[in-house]
Amino acid sequence: MRLRQEDDVIAWSQFVDVYGPLVYRFGRKRGLQDADAADLTQEVMREVARCIGRFEYDPSVGRFRDWLYLVAQRRLSNWFRLANRQPNGSGDTNMLATLNAVEGADAEQELWEQEHRQQLFEWSCEQIQGEFETKTWEAFWRTTVENQKPNQVSEALGMKIGSVYVAKNRVLKRLREKVAMIEQSAELDF
């Protein structure tokens, strides 16, 4: 609902921060050059702005990011069509069924989901990092993202091993809260 208000700069900024990089990477992984992927991202954002007023969220039909995937897929198909690289899809409401029927569509949808989770993780980390002391964040990052053993992190940061576990769990708890908040917001706001 907030995106339907064109003047809600915060909602649009958050939307672009979360979904813009996802669409950009989607284009890059399908062979677009940097500038073309950036153009694709702008086209998708423009299409969302144009259509969001008519978008009716129905959880029984699918999630918002499934719709966004179809918009990105359709825009990418248009780009390839204009470049005479592949035929264009119809873009109608049956497009999801058509895409699912195409060999590899499930893999592409799963890639979209993985990219979404990665982007949401990165964005959420950026949002909450400032809430923690440097050592706390480092303990989390090294044990969770870099897969370092807690005893190594303990030595490297001059922390007790118990403190490393506590730091990791505190950040993970907050990260889960942030991710849940944005996912719930995405499902409710759209």
XYZ file of N, CA, C and O in Angstrom:
760
model
N 0.813 -1.192 0.000
C 0.000 0.000 0.000
C 0.858 1.258 0.000
O 0.496 2.245 -0.624
N 1.976 1.212 0.707
C 2.817 2.409 0.795
C 3.403 2.783 -0.555
O 3.576 3.956 -0.838
N 3.726 1.817 -1.395
C 4.273 2.140 -2.713
C 3.241 2.793 -3.617
O 3.604 3.468 -4.571
N 1.997 2.585 -3.322
C 0.948 3.220 -4.122
C 0.914 4.725 -3.898
O 0.350 5.454 -4.689
N 1.529 5.159 -2.814
C 1.636 6.591 -2.536
C 2.952 7.068 -3.141
O 4.016 6.846 -2.591
N 2.880 7.689 -4.277
C 4.075 8.098 -5.020
C 5.017 8.974 -4.206
O 6.216 8.974 -4.438
N 4.486 9.714 -3.251
C 5.320 10.631 -2.476
C 5.927 9.986 -1.230
O 6.604 10.659 -0.460
N 5.724 8.695 -1.026
C 6.329 8.006 0.120
C 7.771 7.639 -0.237
O 8.076 6.522 -0.654
N 8.642 8.608 -0.068
C 10.044 8.468 -0.466
C 10.732 7.345 0.313
O 11.544 6.603 -0.247
N 10.398 7.190 1.568
C 11.032 6.154 2.391
C 10.665 4.764 1.864
O 11.530 3.896 1.725
N 9.398 4.540 1.568
C 8.969 3.228 1.053
C 9.638 2.923 -0.272
O 10.121 1.807 -0.495
N 9.675 3.917 -1.180
C 10.297 3.693 -2.476
C 11.797 3.483 -2.342
O 12.382 2.641 -3.035
N 12.436 4.225 -1.462
C 13.880 4.068 -1.253
C 14.197 2.671 -0.728
O 15.119 2.005 -1.204
N 13.413 2.234 0.251
C 13.613 0.895 0.799
C 13.353 -0.167 -0.273
O 14.112 -1.134 -0.395
N 12.322 0.011 -1.055
C 12.006 -0.934 -2.123
C 13.170 -1.042 -3.108
O 13.594 -2.136 -3.472
N 13.688 0.097 -3.556
C 14.799 0.107 -4.518
C 16.054 -0.502 -3.883
O 16.770 -1.260 -4.545
N 16.309 -0.213 -2.610
C 17.479 -0.782 -1.934
C 17.408 -2.302 -1.846
O 18.417 -2.989 -1.996
N 16.226 -2.823 -1.602
C 16.074 -4.274 -1.436
C 15.989 -4.985 -2.783
O 16.653 -5.993 -3.012
N 15.186 -4.456 -3.703
C 14.909 -5.185 -4.931
C 15.738 -4.750 -6.136
O 15.886 -5.522 -7.084
N 16.275 -3.542 -6.124
C 17.090 -3.076 -7.250
C 18.289 -3.975 -7.522
O 18.480 -4.432 -8.662
N 19.118 -4.262 -6.509
C 20.264 -5.146 -6.746
C 19.861 -6.551 -7.181
O 20.571 -7.198 -7.941
N 18.717 -7.016 -6.715
C 18.224 -8.332 -7.119
C 17.953 -8.355 -8.620
O 18.385 -9.263 -9.333
N 17.268 -7.339 -9.123
C 16.958 -7.271 -10.549
C 18.240 -7.083 -11.355
O 18.417 -7.712 -12.409
N 19.147 -6.257 -10.854
C 20.415 -6.020 -11.549
C 21.193 -7.331 -11.709
O 21.640 -7.671 -12.805
N 21.342 -8.083 -10.616
C 22.071 -9.357 -10.687
C 21.346 -10.356 -11.585
O 21.979 -11.160 -12.266
N 20.031 -10.314 -11.586
C 19.233 -11.165 -12.471
C 19.644 -10.922 -13.924
O 19.885 -11.861 -14.679
N 19.738 -9.666 -14.307
C 20.143 -9.320 -15.670
C 21.580 -9.713 -15.965
O 21.881 -10.248 -17.046
N 22.474 -9.461 -15.024
C 23.894 -9.794 -15.235
C 24.082 -11.293 -15.407
O 24.851 -11.725 -16.273
N 23.378 -12.078 -14.622
C 23.531 -13.532 -14.706
C 22.919 -14.104 -15.977
O 23.154 -15.245 -16.314
N 22.144 -13.316 -16.666
C 21.583 -13.753 -17.939
C 22.324 -13.154 -19.116
O 21.844 -13.143 -20.230
N 23.509 -12.626 -18.866
C 24.388 -12.202 -19.941
C 24.374 -10.731 -20.282
O 25.062 -10.321 -21.220
N 23.632 -9.924 -19.555
C 23.627 -8.496 -19.855
C 24.904 -7.838 -19.348
O 25.437 -8.221 -18.314
N 25.368 -6.853 -20.086
C 26.501 -6.058 -19.633
C 26.035 -5.140 -18.509
O 24.841 -4.949 -18.301
N 26.987 -4.549 -17.823
C 26.692 -3.698 -16.670
C 25.640 -2.643 -16.990
O 24.626 -2.519 -16.299
N 25.846 -1.878 -18.039
C 24.919 -0.797 -18.385
C 23.542 -1.345 -18.761
O 22.513 -0.758 -18.402
N 23.517 -2.476 -19.458
C 22.236 -3.067 -19.846
C 21.479 -3.588 -18.622
O 20.258 -3.457 -18.531
N 22.203 -4.186 -17.678
C 21.567 -4.665 -16.444
C 21.031 -3.485 -15.635
O 19.953 -3.578 -15.033
N 21.769 -2.376 -15.628
C 21.287 -1.166 -14.944
C 20.032 -0.639 -15.638
O 19.072 -0.225 -14.965
N 20.019 -0.671 -16.960
C 18.826 -0.247 -17.708
C 17.646 -1.164 -17.413
O 16.508 -0.700 -17.250
N 17.905 -2.465 -17.363
C 16.852 -3.420 -17.034
C 16.267 -3.099 -15.663
O 15.045 -3.090 -15.482
N 17.132 -2.812 -14.707
C 16.685 -2.488 -13.355
C 15.777 -1.262 -13.377
O 14.708 -1.262 -12.763
N 16.188 -0.229 -14.108
C 15.355 0.969 -14.209
C 14.018 0.668 -14.869
O 12.977 1.166 -14.425
N 14.027 -0.137 -15.900
C 12.778 -0.482 -16.586
C 11.835 -1.248 -15.659
O 10.625 -1.003 -15.665
N 12.387 -2.168 -14.880
C 11.556 -2.939 -13.956
C 10.984 -2.020 -12.880
O 9.795 -2.097 -12.556
N 11.812 -1.127 -12.345
C 11.333 -0.198 -11.317
C 10.246 0.721 -11.898
O 9.246 1.002 -11.245
N 10.434 1.159 -13.128
C 9.439 1.994 -13.790
C 8.134 1.216 -13.972
O 7.040 1.745 -13.764
N 8.233 -0.046 -14.367
C 7.048 -0.886 -14.560
C 6.314 -1.099 -13.236
O 5.085 -1.051 -13.181
N 7.067 -1.318 -12.163
C 6.440 -1.469 -10.845
C 5.705 -0.185 -10.480
O 4.548 -0.223 -10.042
N 6.356 0.961 -10.679
C 5.717 2.244 -10.359
C 4.446 2.435 -11.183
O 3.440 2.946 -10.675
N 4.488 2.010 -12.433
C 3.338 2.173 -13.315
C 2.189 1.236 -12.926
O 1.015 1.609 -12.999
N 2.500 0.028 -12.487
C 1.473 -1.001 -12.265
C 1.059 -1.183 -10.808
O 0.064 -1.858 -10.550
N 1.807 -0.633 -9.876
C 1.552 -0.947 -8.467
C 0.160 -0.519 -8.026
O -0.436 -1.146 -7.150
N -0.381 0.503 -8.634
C -1.725 0.945 -8.282
C -2.798 -0.074 -8.614
O -3.847 -0.124 -7.972
N -2.530 -0.932 -9.590
C -3.492 -1.964 -9.996
C -3.160 -3.330 -9.413
O -3.931 -4.266 -9.564
N -1.989 -3.446 -8.779
C -1.563 -4.739 -8.252
C -2.449 -5.133 -7.075
O -2.628 -4.371 -6.138
N -3.017 -6.303 -7.146
C -3.851 -6.834 -6.071
C -3.138 -8.036 -5.481
O -2.979 -9.055 -6.145
N -2.731 -7.911 -4.244
C -2.023 -9.012 -3.594
C -3.004 -10.096 -3.183
O -3.979 -9.845 -2.493
N -2.730 -11.308 -3.650
C -3.536 -12.475 -3.307
C -2.564 -13.595 -2.971
O -1.960 -14.196 -3.867
N -2.385 -13.889 -1.663
C -1.402 -14.902 -1.277
C -1.668 -16.282 -1.873
O -0.751 -17.077 -2.016
N -2.909 -16.556 -2.252
C -3.194 -17.874 -2.840
C -2.644 -17.970 -4.266
O -2.434 -19.062 -4.780
N -2.411 -16.825 -4.922
C -1.884 -16.824 -6.285
C -0.355 -16.840 -6.268
O 0.279 -17.486 -7.092
N 0.239 -16.136 -5.333
C 1.700 -16.092 -5.241
C 2.155 -14.904 -4.420
O 1.350 -14.119 -3.938
N 3.449 -14.813 -4.283
C 4.054 -13.737 -3.500
C 4.361 -12.546 -4.396
O 4.448 -12.680 -5.611
N 4.601 -11.417 -3.763
C 4.958 -10.216 -4.505
C 6.221 -10.450 -5.322
O 6.303 -10.069 -6.481
N 7.226 -11.101 -4.735
C 8.472 -11.288 -5.477
C 8.291 -12.215 -6.679
O 9.052 -12.139 -7.629
N 7.257 -13.075 -6.660
C 6.948 -13.878 -7.851
C 6.451 -12.972 -8.979
O 6.831 -13.146 -10.136
N 5.612 -12.010 -8.617
C 5.131 -11.038 -9.601
C 6.297 -10.202 -10.116
O 6.423 -9.983 -11.316
N 7.158 -9.771 -9.207
C 8.318 -8.974 -9.604
C 9.227 -9.782 -10.535
O 9.763 -9.250 -11.511
N 9.380 -11.058 -10.260
C 10.160 -11.938 -11.131
C 9.566 -11.952 -12.536
O 10.291 -11.858 -13.529
N 8.243 -12.047 -12.634
C 7.595 -12.056 -13.947
C 7.805 -10.727 -14.675
O 8.030 -10.715 -15.885
N 7.749 -9.643 -13.935
C 8.004 -8.329 -14.546
C 9.434 -8.287 -15.071
O 9.683 -7.878 -16.214
N 10.389 -8.729 -14.251
C 11.796 -8.724 -14.675
C 12.011 -9.655 -15.861
O 12.720 -9.307 -16.818
N 11.398 -10.824 -15.814
C 11.524 -11.792 -16.908
C 10.952 -11.216 -18.201
O 11.543 -11.342 -19.267
N 9.800 -10.568 -18.094
C 9.171 -9.986 -19.276
C 10.039 -8.855 -19.849
O 10.239 -8.765 -21.056
N 10.574 -8.019 -18.982
C 11.440 -6.925 -19.446
C 12.712 -7.484 -20.081
O 13.182 -6.967 -21.091
N 13.271 -8.533 -19.506
C 14.458 -9.151 -20.074
C 14.131 -9.760 -21.438
O 14.909 -9.615 -22.389
N 12.980 -10.410 -21.544
C 12.560 -10.963 -22.832
C 12.415 -9.865 -23.866
O 12.819 -10.035 -25.028
N 11.842 -8.744 -23.462
C 11.715 -7.601 -24.374
C 13.079 -7.117 -24.835
O 13.274 -6.796 -26.004
N 14.008 -7.060 -23.911
C 15.356 -6.601 -24.258
C 15.973 -7.538 -25.294
O 16.525 -7.095 -26.297
N 15.877 -8.848 -25.058
C 16.427 -9.815 -26.010
C 15.700 -9.744 -27.358
O 16.322 -9.856 -28.409
N 14.395 -9.566 -27.303
C 13.621 -9.474 -28.545
C 14.082 -8.272 -29.358
O 14.319 -8.373 -30.557
N 14.223 -7.145 -28.693
C 14.664 -5.942 -29.400
C 16.080 -6.089 -29.938
O 16.443 -5.490 -30.943
N 16.860 -6.915 -29.265
C 18.226 -7.156 -29.719
C 18.275 -8.342 -30.690
O 19.354 -8.800 -31.047
N 17.101 -8.852 -31.069
C 16.994 -9.997 -31.980
C 17.743 -11.217 -31.460
O 18.364 -11.949 -32.221
N 17.649 -11.444 -30.156
C 18.366 -12.574 -29.571
C 17.452 -13.731 -29.209
O 17.895 -14.854 -29.143
N 16.196 -13.432 -28.890
C 15.265 -14.509 -28.582
C 13.854 -13.966 -28.693
O 13.632 -12.777 -28.557
N 12.873 -14.837 -28.927
C 11.492 -14.368 -29.033
C 10.970 -13.840 -27.700
O 11.418 -14.253 -26.639
N 10.000 -12.945 -27.785
C 9.412 -12.315 -26.618
C 8.264 -13.153 -26.074
O 7.486 -13.716 -26.829
N 8.140 -13.214 -24.748
C 7.001 -13.865 -24.126
C 5.781 -12.973 -24.205
O 5.878 -11.791 -24.495
N 4.632 -13.530 -23.920
C 3.387 -12.768 -24.053
C 3.204 -11.766 -22.936
O 2.587 -10.733 -23.134
N 3.668 -12.072 -21.735
C 3.522 -11.159 -20.616
C 2.140 -11.147 -20.004
O 1.859 -10.338 -19.139
N 1.247 -12.048 -20.417
C -0.091 -12.055 -19.840
C -0.099 -12.806 -18.515
O 0.932 -13.240 -18.033
N -1.265 -12.960 -17.920
C -1.364 -13.582 -16.605
C -1.031 -15.064 -16.616
O -0.784 -15.647 -15.569
N -1.002 -15.678 -17.788
C -0.641 -17.089 -17.879
C 0.862 -17.279 -18.028
O 1.342 -18.395 -18.221
N 1.612 -16.187 -17.949
C 3.056 -16.252 -18.160
C 3.749 -17.175 -17.152
O 4.667 -17.898 -17.511
N 3.312 -17.158 -15.895
C 3.936 -18.017 -14.896
C 3.794 -19.483 -15.290
O 4.769 -20.234 -15.222
N 2.630 -19.892 -15.723
C 2.436 -21.279 -16.148
C 3.305 -21.594 -17.353
O 3.896 -22.673 -17.443
N 3.426 -20.651 -18.272
C 4.258 -20.847 -19.457
C 5.720 -20.996 -19.058
O 6.418 -21.892 -19.530
N 6.174 -20.111 -18.186
C 7.567 -20.184 -17.740
C 7.850 -21.488 -17.004
O 8.911 -22.080 -17.163
N 6.904 -21.929 -16.187
C 7.095 -23.184 -15.465
C 7.124 -24.384 -16.395
O 7.721 -25.405 -16.072
N 6.468 -24.263 -17.543
C 6.444 -25.367 -18.496
C 7.738 -25.454 -19.300
O 8.068 -26.495 -19.850
N 8.475 -24.368 -19.360
C 9.723 -24.341 -20.108
C 10.799 -25.062 -19.310
O 10.915 -24.869 -18.110
N 11.565 -25.895 -19.987
C 12.648 -26.605 -19.322
C 13.601 -25.605 -18.707
O 14.012 -24.636 -19.332
N 13.929 -25.806 -17.443
C 14.850 -24.917 -16.751
C 14.162 -23.778 -16.024
O 14.806 -23.017 -15.319
N 12.858 -23.633 -16.181
C 12.149 -22.541 -15.520
C 12.211 -22.683 -14.006
O 12.358 -21.690 -13.303
N 12.107 -23.917 -13.515
C 12.191 -24.131 -12.077
C 13.564 -23.717 -11.559
O 13.673 -23.114 -10.492
N 14.599 -24.046 -12.309
C 15.947 -23.675 -11.889
C 16.106 -22.160 -11.896
O 16.732 -21.591 -10.995
N 15.535 -21.500 -12.888
C 15.629 -20.039 -12.946
C 14.847 -19.408 -11.805
O 15.301 -18.445 -11.196
N 13.681 -19.942 -11.493
C 12.896 -19.428 -10.369
C 13.658 -19.633 -9.060
O 13.677 -18.754 -8.205
N 14.307 -20.777 -8.910
C 15.092 -21.036 -7.705
C 16.271 -20.084 -7.625
O 16.610 -19.597 -6.542
N 16.897 -19.787 -8.755
C 17.987 -18.816 -8.775
C 17.479 -17.449 -8.329
O 18.132 -16.755 -7.562
N 16.305 -17.067 -8.802
C 15.685 -15.799 -8.387
C 15.497 -15.783 -6.872
O 15.789 -14.800 -6.203
N 14.992 -16.894 -6.321
C 14.772 -16.989 -4.881
C 16.092 -16.887 -4.114
O 16.169 -16.213 -3.088
N 17.126 -17.565 -4.602
C 18.437 -17.482 -3.955
C 18.973 -16.065 -3.988
O 19.502 -15.564 -2.989
N 18.829 -15.417 -5.133
C 19.282 -14.030 -5.263
C 18.502 -13.132 -4.306
O 19.059 -12.217 -3.707
N 17.212 -13.389 -4.189
C 16.391 -12.596 -3.271
C 16.876 -12.769 -1.834
O 17.032 -11.789 -1.101
N 17.098 -14.007 -1.428
C 17.575 -14.249 -0.062
C 18.926 -13.587 0.177
O 19.157 -12.993 1.234
N 19.825 -13.665 -0.807
C 21.142 -13.045 -0.687
C 21.022 -11.531 -0.559
O 21.662 -10.916 0.288
N 20.199 -10.926 -1.405
C 20.020 -9.477 -1.352
C 19.393 -9.046 -0.038
O 19.803 -8.060 0.564
N 18.415 -9.782 0.432
C 17.767 -9.466 1.696
C 18.752 -9.582 2.853
O 18.762 -8.744 3.757
N 19.613 -10.595 2.822
C 20.644 -10.754 3.847
C 21.601 -9.570 3.833
O 21.878 -8.959 4.869
N 22.112 -9.210 2.644
C 23.063 -8.107 2.548
C 22.443 -6.794 2.999
O 23.056 -6.033 3.745
N 21.224 -6.526 2.551
C 20.558 -5.289 2.924
C 20.320 -5.238 4.421
O 20.565 -4.217 5.073
N 19.848 -6.342 4.991
C 19.575 -6.394 6.426
C 20.850 -6.212 7.239
O 20.848 -5.519 8.262
N 21.936 -6.805 6.783
C 23.221 -6.624 7.472
C 23.629 -5.154 7.486
O 24.061 -4.630 8.525
N 23.483 -4.493 6.351
C 23.814 -3.060 6.278
C 22.960 -2.253 7.249
O 23.446 -1.311 7.867
N 21.695 -2.628 7.364
C 20.770 -1.882 8.211
C 21.073 -2.039 9.693
O 20.901 -1.093 10.458
N 21.517 -3.220 10.135
C 21.679 -3.464 11.571
C 23.111 -3.381 12.065
O 23.332 -3.321 13.274
N 24.090 -3.367 11.192
C 25.489 -3.414 11.629
C 25.808 -2.316 12.642
O 26.493 -2.566 13.626
N 25.299 -1.136 12.432
C 25.574 -0.019 13.332
C 24.982 -0.181 14.722
O 25.326 0.584 15.629
N 24.115 -1.147 14.924
C 23.506 -1.386 16.231
C 24.445 -2.145 17.178
O 24.125 -2.283 18.359
N 25.570 -2.635 16.657
C 26.452 -3.490 17.448
C 27.857 -2.908 17.527
O 28.299 -2.196 16.620
N 28.543 -3.253 18.610
C 29.941 -2.881 18.732
C 30.738 -3.636 17.667
O 30.345 -4.707 17.217
N 31.877 -3.089 17.305
C 32.696 -3.667 16.244
C 33.065 -5.121 16.538
O 32.962 -5.981 15.662
N 33.483 -5.412 17.768
C 33.877 -6.787 18.105
C 32.696 -7.750 18.017
O 32.846 -8.882 17.576
N 31.551 -7.288 18.430
C 30.351 -8.134 18.365
C 30.042 -8.482 16.908
O 29.792 -9.640 16.568
N 30.069 -7.455 16.062
C 29.800 -7.687 14.644
C 30.851 -8.600 14.026
O 30.524 -9.511 13.261
N 32.108 -8.354 14.337
C 33.196 -9.180 13.796
C 33.048 -10.633 14.217
O 33.273 -11.544 13.417
N 32.687 -10.862 15.476
C 32.501 -12.237 15.957
C 31.391 -12.924 15.172
O 31.529 -14.082 14.751
N 30.290 -12.210 14.964
C 29.194 -12.755 14.160
C 29.666 -13.052 12.737
O 29.454 -14.136 12.209
N 30.264 -12.046 12.100
C 30.642 -12.159 10.690
C 31.623 -13.306 10.465
O 31.475 -14.097 9.534
N 32.628 -13.353 11.311
C 33.659 -14.388 11.123
C 33.121 -15.793 11.353
O 33.489 -16.715 10.633
N 32.274 -15.962 12.368
C 31.769 -17.312 12.645
C 30.650 -17.718 11.698
O 30.579 -18.880 11.294
N 29.817 -16.775 11.311
C 28.647 -17.107 10.508
C 28.902 -17.016 9.012
O 28.563 -17.933 8.261
N 29.487 -15.935 8.564
C 29.675 -15.718 7.133
C 30.977 -16.339 6.640
O 31.013 -17.009 5.609
N 32.046 -16.120 7.383
C 33.355 -16.635 6.957
C 33.626 -18.051 7.462
O 34.656 -18.633 7.154
N 32.714 -18.610 8.248
C 32.808 -19.985 8.763
C 34.067 -20.271 9.571
O 34.592 -21.391 9.541
N 34.560 -19.282 10.276
C 35.722 -19.505 11.140
C 35.262 -20.178 12.421
O 34.138 -19.983 12.876
N 36.123 -20.959 12.991
C 35.804 -21.652 14.244
C 35.785 -20.634 15.386
O 36.591 -19.714 15.420
N 34.852 -20.799 16.319
C 34.734 -19.844 17.428
C 36.026 -19.667 18.227
O 36.331 -18.548 18.657
N 36.794 -20.737 18.390
C 38.038 -20.585 19.153
C 39.055 -19.714 18.405
O 39.807 -18.956 19.014
N 39.070 -19.790 17.069
C 39.945 -18.930 16.272
C 39.509 -17.472 16.385
O 40.332 -16.575 16.509
N 38.211 -17.259 16.322
C 37.671 -15.898 16.420
C 37.940 -15.339 17.809
O 38.308 -14.167 17.955
N 37.785 -16.176 18.798
C 38.048 -15.775 20.181
C 39.476 -15.262 20.333
O 39.717 -14.188 20.900
N 40.427 -16.017 19.815
C 41.836 -15.614 19.881
C 42.100 -14.352 19.075
O 42.774 -13.432 19.547
N 41.581 -14.299 17.873
C 41.839 -13.163 16.981
C 41.266 -11.857 17.527
O 41.871 -10.793 17.359
N 40.120 -11.931 18.183
C 39.467 -10.719 18.668
C 39.725 -10.445 20.149
O 39.268 -9.424 20.668
N 40.423 -11.367 20.806
C 40.699 -11.184 22.236
C 39.436 -11.260 23.083
O 39.279 -10.523 24.050
N 38.546 -12.161 22.697
C 37.281 -12.343 23.420
C 37.254 -13.737 24.033
O 37.908 -14.653 23.534
N 36.464 -13.888 25.080
C 36.230 -15.223 25.622
C 35.368 -15.973 24.619
O 34.541 -15.376 23.916
N 35.533 -17.273 24.559
C 34.788 -18.061 23.584
C 33.286 -17.964 23.821
O 32.496 -17.905 22.876
N 32.884 -17.899 25.073
C 31.462 -17.731 25.385
C 30.923 -16.415 24.841
O 29.786 -16.338 24.377
N 31.747 -15.382 24.886
C 31.341 -14.071 24.363
C 31.170 -14.110 22.847
O 30.323 -13.401 22.289
N 31.974 -14.933 22.172
C 31.846 -15.094 20.723
C 30.482 -15.697 20.396
O 29.771 -15.221 19.506
N 30.105 -16.738 21.138
C 28.800 -17.371 20.917
C 27.650 -16.409 21.210
O 26.673 -16.347 20.459
N 27.780 -15.651 22.293
C 26.737 -14.691 22.652
C 26.615 -13.623 21.568
O 25.508 -13.266 21.140
N 27.758 -13.108 21.088
C 27.749 -12.084 20.043
C 27.082 -12.621 18.782
O 26.224 -11.951 18.182
N 27.469 -13.817 18.388
C 26.892 -14.429 17.181
C 25.375 -14.547 17.316
O 24.629 -14.171 16.407
N 24.921 -15.040 18.452
C 23.489 -15.248 18.657
C 22.718 -13.934 18.736
O 21.595 -13.846 18.231
N 23.303 -12.904 19.357
C 22.631 -11.601 19.437
C 22.416 -11.016 18.048
O 21.336 -10.524 17.717
N 23.469 -11.068 17.227
C 23.357 -10.508 15.876
C 22.402 -11.341 15.034
O 21.570 -10.786 14.303
N 22.503 -12.658 15.122
C 21.589 -13.517 14.354
C 20.133 -13.265 14.720
O 19.266 -13.211 13.838
N 19.868 -13.086 16.007
C 18.498 -12.811 16.445
C 18.001 -11.511 15.823
O 16.892 -11.454 15.277
N 18.820 -10.471 15.869
C 18.418 -9.177 15.316
C 18.277 -9.254 13.797
O 17.365 -8.666 13.220
N 19.171 -9.996 13.163
C 19.118 -10.163 11.713
C 17.831 -10.871 11.305
O 17.158 -10.469 10.355
N 17.472 -11.915 12.025
C 16.216 -12.624 11.735
C 15.009 -11.705 11.901
O 14.064 -11.757 11.112
N 15.038 -10.864 12.937
C 13.952 -9.912 13.148
C 13.839 -8.949 11.960
O 12.741 -8.674 11.490
N 14.979 -8.446 11.498
C 14.983 -7.482 10.394
C 14.476 -8.143 9.116
O 13.665 -7.558 8.393
N 14.938 -9.346 8.831
C 14.496 -10.072 7.641
C 12.998 -10.350 7.726
O 12.265 -10.137 6.762
N 12.533 -10.805 8.876
C 11.109 -11.094 9.042
C 10.281 -9.822 8.863
O 9.210 -9.853 8.244
N 10.790 -8.701 9.377
C 10.073 -7.437 9.248
C 9.921 -7.046 7.782
O 8.834 -6.695 7.341
N 10.995 -7.146 7.010
C 10.924 -6.727 5.609
C 10.092 -7.716 4.792
O 9.339 -7.309 3.918
N 10.181 -8.998 5.097
C 9.364 -9.973 4.375
C 7.882 -9.776 4.685
O 7.042 -9.829 3.799
N 7.568 -9.537 5.963
C 6.181 -9.297 6.332
C 5.694 -8.005 5.695
O 4.588 -7.945 5.179
N 6.537 -7.005 5.703
C 6.171 -5.722 5.090
C 5.919 -5.896 3.609
O 4.972 -5.338 3.059
N 6.746 -6.695 2.946
C 6.579 -6.924 1.503
C 5.252 -7.610 1.223
O 4.558 -7.267 0.270
N 4.878 -8.556 2.048
C 3.630 -9.278 1.815
C 2.419 -8.422 2.174
O 1.382 -8.517 1.530
N 2.543 -7.562 3.183
C 1.419 -6.737 3.593
C 1.268 -5.482 2.756
O 0.180 -5.064 2.427
N 2.409 -4.863 2.397
C 2.368 -3.590 1.695
C 2.019 -3.733 0.225
O 1.636 -2.770 -0.411
N 2.202 -4.905 -0.344
C 1.970 -5.054 -1.762
C 0.698 -5.817 -1.984
O 0.234 -6.098 -2.952
